[in-house]
Coordinates of C-alpha atoms in Angstrom, one line a residue:
X868 CA -76.9 -9.3 -144.2
X869 CA -78.4 -12.6 -143.0
X870 CA -81.9 -11.3 -143.4
X871 CA -80.9 -10.0 -146.9
X872 CA -79.6 -13.4 -148.0
X873 CA -82.8 -15.0 -146.8
X874 CA -84.9 -12.5 -148.7
X875 CA -82.9 -12.9 -151.9
X876 CA -83.1 -16.7 -151.7
X877 CA -86.8 -16.8 -150.9
X878 CA -87.7 -14.3 -153.7
X879 CA -85.8 -16.3 -156.3
X880 CA -87.1 -19.7 -155.2
X881 CA -90.7 -18.5 -155.2
X882 CA -90.6 -16.4 -158.4
X883 CA -88.7 -19.1 -160.4
X884 CA -90.5 -22.1 -158.8
X885 CA -87.1 -23.8 -158.3
X886 CA -87.3 -27.5 -157.5
X887 CA -86.1 -28.7 -154.1
X888 CA -83.2 -30.6 -155.6
X889 CA -82.0 -27.5 -157.4
X890 CA -82.6 -25.3 -154.4
X891 CA -80.3 -27.3 -152.1
X892 CA -77.0 -25.6 -153.1
X893 CA -78.6 -22.2 -152.6
X894 CA -80.0 -23.3 -149.2
X895 CA -76.6 -24.5 -148.2
X896 CA -75.2 -21.1 -149.0
X897 CA -77.9 -19.4 -147.0
X898 CA -77.4 -21.7 -144.0
X899 CA -73.7 -21.0 -144.0
X900 CA -74.3 -17.3 -144.0
X901 CA -76.8 -17.6 -141.2
X902 CA -74.3 -19.6 -139.1
X903 CA -71.3 -17.4 -139.8
X904 CA -73.1 -14.1 -139.7
X905 CA -72.1 -10.9 -141.3
X906 CA -72.0 -7.2 -140.3
X907 CA -75.3 -5.4 -140.5
X908 CA -75.8 -2.4 -142.7
X909 CA -78.3 0.4 -142.5
X910 CA -79.9 0.0 -145.9
X911 CA -79.5 -2.0 -149.1
X912 CA -77.4 -0.2 -151.6
X913 CA -78.9 -2.1 -154.6
X914 CA -82.0 -4.1 -155.5
X915 CA -82.6 -7.6 -156.7
X916 CA -83.7 -6.2 -160.1
X917 CA -80.3 -4.5 -160.5
X918 CA -78.6 -7.8 -159.9
X919 CA -80.6 -9.3 -162.8
X920 CA -80.6 -12.9 -163.7
X921 CA -77.1 -13.3 -162.2
X922 CA -78.6 -13.8 -158.8
X923 CA -80.1 -17.2 -159.9
X924 CA -76.7 -18.9 -160.0
X925 CA -74.3 -16.5 -158.3
X926 CA -75.8 -15.8 -155.0
X927 CA -72.5 -15.5 -153.1
X928 CA -71.3 -12.9 -155.6
X929 CA -74.5 -10.9 -155.9
X930 CA -75.2 -10.7 -152.1
X931 CA -72.3 -8.2 -151.6
X932 CA -73.7 -6.2 -154.5
X933 CA -77.1 -6.0 -152.8
X934 CA -75.6 -5.2 -149.5
X935 CA -72.9 -2.7 -150.4
X936 CA -73.6 -1.5 -153.9
X937 CA -71.0 -3.7 -155.5
X938 CA -67.7 -2.8 -157.1
X939 CA -68.7 0.8 -158.0
X940 CA -71.8 2.9 -158.4
X941 CA -71.4 2.9 -162.2
X942 CA -70.5 -0.8 -162.6
X943 CA -72.9 -3.7 -162.8
X944 CA -72.3 -7.4 -163.5
X945 CA -72.2 -7.0 -167.2
X946 CA -69.7 -4.1 -167.0
X947 CA -67.0 -6.6 -166.0
X948 CA -68.3 -9.9 -167.3
X949 CA -68.7 -9.8 -171.1
X950 CA -71.1 -12.4 -172.7
X951 CA -69.0 -15.1 -174.3
X952 CA -71.9 -17.2 -175.4
X953 CA -75.0 -15.0 -175.9
X954 CA -78.2 -16.7 -175.0
X955 CA -76.5 -19.5 -173.1
X956 CA -75.5 -20.1 -169.5
X957 CA -73.0 -22.5 -167.9
X958 CA -69.3 -22.7 -167.0
X959 CA -67.3 -19.8 -168.5
X960 CA -70.3 -18.3 -170.3
X961 CA -69.0 -14.9 -169.3
X962 CA -65.5 -13.6 -169.2
X963 CA -63.5 -12.6 -166.1
X964 CA -61.4 -9.5 -166.8
X965 CA -58.0 -8.6 -165.6
X966 CA -57.9 -6.0 -162.8
X967 CA -55.5 -4.0 -164.9
X968 CA -58.1 -3.6 -167.6
X969 CA -59.3 -0.7 -165.4
X970 CA -56.7 -0.3 -162.6
X971 CA -53.0 0.6 -163.0
X972 CA -51.9 -0.4 -159.6
X973 CA -49.1 -2.9 -159.3
X974 CA -49.5 -6.2 -157.4
X975 CA -48.3 -6.6 -153.8
X976 CA -45.6 -7.7 -153.3
X977 CA -44.3 -6.1 -156.6
X978 CA -42.5 -8.1 -159.2
X979 CA -40.3 -7.2 -162.0
X980 CA -42.0 -9.7 -164.3
X981 CA -45.7 -9.1 -165.0
X982 CA -48.1 -11.6 -163.6
X983 CA -50.4 -13.6 -165.8
X984 CA -54.1 -13.0 -165.9
X985 CA -55.1 -15.6 -163.3
X986 CA -52.1 -14.8 -161.0
X987 CA -53.0 -11.1 -161.2
X988 CA -56.6 -11.7 -160.3
X989 CA -55.6 -14.0 -157.4
X990 CA -53.1 -11.4 -156.2
X991 CA -55.7 -8.5 -156.1
X992 CA -58.3 -10.8 -154.6
X993 CA -56.2 -11.7 -151.6
X994 CA -57.1 -8.3 -150.2
X995 CA -60.1 -7.1 -152.2
X996 CA -63.5 -8.5 -152.7
X997 CA -64.3 -7.3 -156.2
X998 CA -68.1 -7.8 -155.8
X999 CA -68.4 -5.5 -152.8
X1000 CA -67.4 -5.1 -149.2
X1001 CA -68.6 -3.2 -146.1
X1002 CA -64.9 -2.2 -145.7
X1003 CA -63.4 0.8 -147.5
X1004 CA -61.9 0.3 -151.0
X1005 CA -63.4 -3.2 -151.3
X1006 CA -61.0 -4.6 -148.7
X1007 CA -62.2 -8.1 -147.7
X1008 CA -64.0 -8.5 -144.4
X1009 CA -62.2 -11.8 -143.9
X1010 CA -58.5 -12.3 -144.9
X1011 CA -57.0 -15.7 -145.6
X1012 CA -53.5 -15.8 -144.2
X1013 CA -51.4 -19.0 -144.1
X1014 CA -54.5 -21.2 -144.0
X1015 CA -56.2 -19.1 -141.4
X1016 CA -59.2 -16.8 -141.8
X1017 CA -58.8 -13.5 -140.0
X1018 CA -61.7 -11.0 -139.6
X1019 CA -60.7 -7.6 -141.0
X1020 CA -62.1 -4.2 -140.4
X1021 CA -60.9 -1.3 -142.6
X1022 CA -62.9 1.9 -142.4
X1023 CA -60.2 4.4 -141.6
X1024 CA -57.2 5.8 -143.6
X1025 CA -55.3 6.4 -140.4
X1026 CA -51.9 4.7 -140.2
X1027 CA -52.2 3.5 -136.6
X1028 CA -55.8 3.2 -135.4
X1029 CA -58.5 0.6 -135.0
X1030 CA -59.9 0.0 -138.4
X1031 CA -56.8 1.5 -140.0
X1032 CA -53.7 0.1 -141.7
X1033 CA -52.3 -1.0 -138.3
X1034 CA -54.1 -1.5 -135.0
X1035 CA -52.3 -0.2 -131.9
X1036 CA -55.0 -1.7 -129.7
X1037 CA -54.5 -5.2 -131.1
X1038 CA -51.0 -5.2 -132.7
X1039 CA -50.7 -7.6 -135.6
X1040 CA -54.4 -7.5 -136.6
X1041 CA -54.4 -4.4 -138.9
X1042 CA -54.7 -4.7 -142.7
X1043 CA -51.0 -4.0 -143.3
X1044 CA -49.9 -6.3 -140.4
X1045 CA -51.7 -9.6 -140.8
X1046 CA -49.4 -10.9 -143.6
X1047 CA -46.1 -9.4 -142.5
X1048 CA -43.5 -11.8 -141.0
X1049 CA -40.1 -10.4 -142.0
X1050 CA -40.7 -6.7 -142.3
X1051 CA -38.9 -4.3 -139.9
X1052 CA -42.2 -2.8 -138.7
X1053 CA -45.7 -3.8 -137.9
X1054 CA -45.4 -7.6 -138.0
X1055 CA -48.3 -10.1 -137.7
X1056 CA -47.0 -11.2 -134.2
X1057 CA -47.2 -7.7 -133.0
X1058 CA -43.4 -7.1 -133.0
X1059 CA -41.3 -4.7 -135.0
X1060 CA -39.4 -1.5 -134.6
X1061 CA -41.1 1.8 -133.9
X1062 CA -42.3 3.4 -137.1
X1063 CA -44.5 6.3 -138.4
X1064 CA -48.1 6.3 -137.4
X1065 CA -49.3 8.5 -140.3
X1066 CA -51.3 6.8 -143.1
X1067 CA -49.1 4.1 -144.7
X1068 CA -50.2 5.2 -148.2
X1069 CA -48.4 8.5 -147.7
X1070 CA -45.1 6.6 -148.4
X1071 CA -46.2 3.2 -149.6
X1072 CA -48.0 3.8 -152.9
X1073 CA -50.6 1.3 -154.0
X1074 CA -49.8 2.1 -157.6
X1075 CA -46.2 0.9 -156.9
X1076 CA -47.3 -2.2 -155.2
X1077 CA -46.8 -0.5 -151.8
X1078 CA -43.1 0.0 -152.4
X1079 CA -41.7 3.1 -150.7
X1080 CA -42.5 6.0 -153.1
X1081 CA -41.8 9.3 -151.4
X1082 CA -42.9 12.7 -152.8
X1083 CA -43.8 16.2 -151.7
X1084 CA -46.8 14.9 -149.8
X1085 CA -44.7 12.6 -147.6
X1086 CA -41.9 15.0 -146.7
X1087 CA -43.6 16.2 -143.5
X1088 CA -43.5 12.7 -142.0
X1089 CA -39.7 13.1 -141.5
X1090 CA -39.3 16.8 -141.9
X1091 CA -42.1 18.2 -139.7
X1092 CA -40.4 21.4 -138.7
X1093 CA -39.3 22.3 -142.3
X1094 CA -42.8 21.4 -143.6
X1095 CA -44.4 23.8 -141.1
X1096 CA -42.1 26.6 -142.2
X1097 CA -42.7 25.8 -145.8
X1098 CA -46.4 26.3 -145.3
X1099 CA -45.8 29.9 -144.5
X1100 CA -46.2 32.3 -147.5
X1101 CA -42.9 33.1 -149.2
X1102 CA -41.3 33.3 -152.6
X1103 CA -40.1 29.8 -152.3
X1104 CA -43.3 28.0 -151.2
X1105 CA -45.3 29.9 -153.8
X1106 CA -43.0 28.9 -156.6
X1107 CA -42.1 25.2 -156.1
X1108 CA -42.4 22.1 -153.9
X1109 CA -39.8 20.4 -151.8
X1110 CA -38.5 18.6 -154.9
X1111 CA -37.6 22.0 -156.4
X1112 CA -34.5 22.2 -154.2
X1113 CA -34.1 18.6 -153.1
X1114 CA -33.6 16.2 -156.1
X1115 CA -33.8 12.5 -155.4
X1116 CA -30.5 10.7 -154.8
X1117 CA -31.8 7.5 -153.4
X1118 CA -35.4 6.3 -153.6
X1119 CA -35.4 4.9 -150.1
X1120 CA -35.8 7.5 -147.4
X1121 CA -32.9 8.1 -145.1
X1122 CA -30.0 10.4 -144.4
X1123 CA -28.7 11.8 -147.7
X1124 CA -31.5 10.4 -149.8
X1125 CA -32.1 13.9 -151.4
X1126 CA -29.8 16.6 -152.5
X1127 CA -29.6 20.1 -151.1
X1128 CA -29.3 22.6 -153.9
X1129 CA -26.9 25.5 -153.4
X1130 CA -28.6 28.9 -153.3
X1131 CA -26.5 30.0 -156.3
X1132 CA -28.4 27.5 -158.4
X1133 CA -31.3 30.0 -158.5
X1134 CA -30.0 33.2 -157.0
X1135 CA -27.2 35.4 -158.4
X1136 CA -26.9 37.7 -155.4
X1137 CA -23.4 38.3 -154.1
X1138 CA -22.8 37.0 -150.6
X1139 CA -22.4 39.5 -147.8
X1140 CA -18.7 39.5 -147.0
X1141 CA -17.8 41.9 -144.2
X1142 CA -14.0 42.1 -143.9
X1143 CA -13.7 39.9 -146.9
X1144 CA -15.1 36.8 -145.2
X1145 CA -18.2 35.6 -147.1
X1146 CA -21.1 34.7 -144.9
X1147 CA -23.4 31.7 -146.0
X1148 CA -26.8 32.7 -147.2
X1149 CA -28.4 30.6 -144.4
X1150 CA -26.7 32.9 -141.8
X1151 CA -29.5 35.4 -142.4
X1152 CA -32.1 33.4 -144.4
X1153 CA -34.2 30.3 -143.6
X1154 CA -35.0 28.8 -147.0
X1155 CA -38.1 26.9 -145.8
X1156 CA -40.0 29.9 -144.6
X1157 CA -40.3 32.4 -141.8
X1158 CA -42.7 35.0 -140.5
X1159 CA -40.3 37.7 -141.6
X1160 CA -40.0 39.3 -145.0
X1161 CA -37.5 37.8 -147.6
X1162 CA -37.1 34.6 -145.6
X1163 CA -35.0 36.4 -143.0
X1164 CA -34.5 34.2 -139.9
X1165 CA -36.6 34.9 -136.8
X1166 CA -33.5 34.1 -134.7
X1167 CA -30.1 34.9 -136.1
X1168 CA -26.6 33.9 -135.1
X1169 CA -24.4 37.0 -135.3
X1170 CA -20.8 37.2 -136.3
X1171 CA -20.0 37.4 -132.6
X1172 CA -21.6 33.9 -132.3
X1173 CA -24.5 35.1 -130.2
X1174 CA -28.1 34.4 -131.0
X1175 CA -30.6 37.2 -131.2
X1176 CA -34.3 37.5 -132.1
X1177 CA -35.1 39.3 -135.3
X1178 CA -38.2 41.0 -136.5
X1179 CA -38.2 42.1 -140.1
X1180 CA -41.5 43.1 -141.6
X1181 CA -40.7 46.6 -143.0
X1182 CA -38.3 48.0 -145.6
X1183 CA -38.6 51.5 -144.2
X1184 CA -34.9 51.8 -143.1
X1185 CA -34.7 53.1 -139.6
X1186 CA -37.9 51.8 -138.1
X1187 CA -39.0 49.1 -135.7
X1188 CA -39.0 45.7 -137.6
X1189 CA -36.8 47.1 -140.3
X1190 CA -33.0 47.3 -141.1
X1191 CA -32.2 49.5 -138.1
X1192 CA -34.4 49.7 -135.0
X1193 CA -35.8 53.1 -134.0
X1194 CA -36.9 52.2 -130.4
X1195 CA -34.1 49.6 -129.7
X1196 CA -30.9 50.7 -131.4
X1197 CA -28.6 47.8 -132.3
X1198 CA -31.4 45.2 -132.7
X1199 CA -32.2 45.6 -136.4
X1200 CA -31.3 43.0 -139.0
X1201 CA -28.4 45.3 -140.3
X1202 CA -27.2 46.2 -136.8
X1203 CA -26.9 43.0 -134.8
X1204 CA -23.6 42.0 -136.5
X1205 CA -22.0 45.4 -136.9
X1206 CA -19.2 46.2 -134.6
X1207 CA -16.8 48.4 -136.7
X1208 CA -19.1 50.2 -139.1
X1209 CA -19.4 53.9 -138.9
X1210 CA -23.2 53.8 -138.4
X1211 CA -25.8 51.6 -136.8
X1212 CA -23.7 49.3 -134.6
X1213 CA -24.8 46.4 -132.5
X1214 CA -24.2 48.3 -129.3
X1215 CA -26.5 51.0 -130.4
X1216 CA -23.7 53.5 -131.0
X1217 CA -22.6 55.3 -134.1
X1218 CA -22.7 59.0 -135.1
X1219 CA -26.0 60.6 -135.9
X1220 CA -26.8 62.1 -139.3
X1221 CA -26.9 58.9 -141.5
X1222 CA -29.7 58.2 -143.8
X1223 CA -32.9 56.9 -142.2
X1224 CA -34.5 55.7 -145.5
X1225 CA -34.3 52.1 -146.7
X1226 CA -30.8 50.7 -146.8
X1227 CA -31.4 49.0 -150.2
X1228 CA -31.0 51.9 -152.6
X1229 CA -27.3 52.3 -151.5
X1230 CA -26.6 48.8 -150.2
X1231 CA -28.0 46.4 -152.7
X1232 CA -28.4 42.7 -151.9
X1233 CA -27.2 41.9 -155.4
X1234 CA -23.9 43.6 -154.6
X1235 CA -23.5 41.8 -151.2
X1236 CA -24.6 45.0 -149.5
X1237 CA -21.4 46.8 -150.4
X1238 CA -22.0 50.6 -150.6
X1239 CA -22.6 52.1 -154.0

């Protein structure tokens, strides 16, 4: 970067034959850059020709363009700064747009009342260098916090990692930490309660000014086991997301922040009610997903309050992994609870001669498995 600034300045002074008096401000900028230093980069992302005439007066703004490629690959100086006085230069000869002319993100911290143009630009510019940065997403390489300048590295989307949102190796120095003084987590002094280490943006949406904005993508942060099950193929996971059954009650995550829809909201199957006592659907089914067919649990609590493993990958009837086990009588999904039935009991007993085909033609789920 220091070499680049020197090259830019030298080329402009030589090509334009700038007088020594007019060169002094530019020389001052160069000397400051040489003293402070800047991170080196492998190659220039733009050329002096691409910076155009702007480099004559705006060296500190065009230098990041030449080093990093600027705001975006398809944006040059004129894309953002419209000519207010064609053919003339000087103060305010080009406009400075609002960030929201192109971006729909809310400011941080969010406000109910919209910010004015200058306040909006200042708010975004506290974290972002609009002219270019060696950090990701134009995050400044130096942050100004309470009259102090803090070096900033941001090259990872990790929640807790050097160069990420928070820095576990130097608590209080991460991008999301340096300003925080009253938050519950990740404060600038390195204190705060334990919190998630996943990317902050999974729950704190930039578009909402980093307010908590949970959605299907952030559910696994708190509900890891359920999310792992929901990743298994099933009629549920192939049809809807978490929000299909869990409507929002409170926007802030925590116990009870989402509803639990009853099974009857979608299913009209009668509940299995042996002896007249209805069993809950979740007695046999795991709604988030299992390795078995029809969301049948891999471990089931029987009506005798014992827990037994269940394999159910066949609809054959009397067969291993089906309704009644052929090699281990009493261990099939339809057997493990039966103690008083005429056939296929949990202890493996019962008279021979019953059907060995699928149970479903005679015992339909929609009828609560009552015999037809």
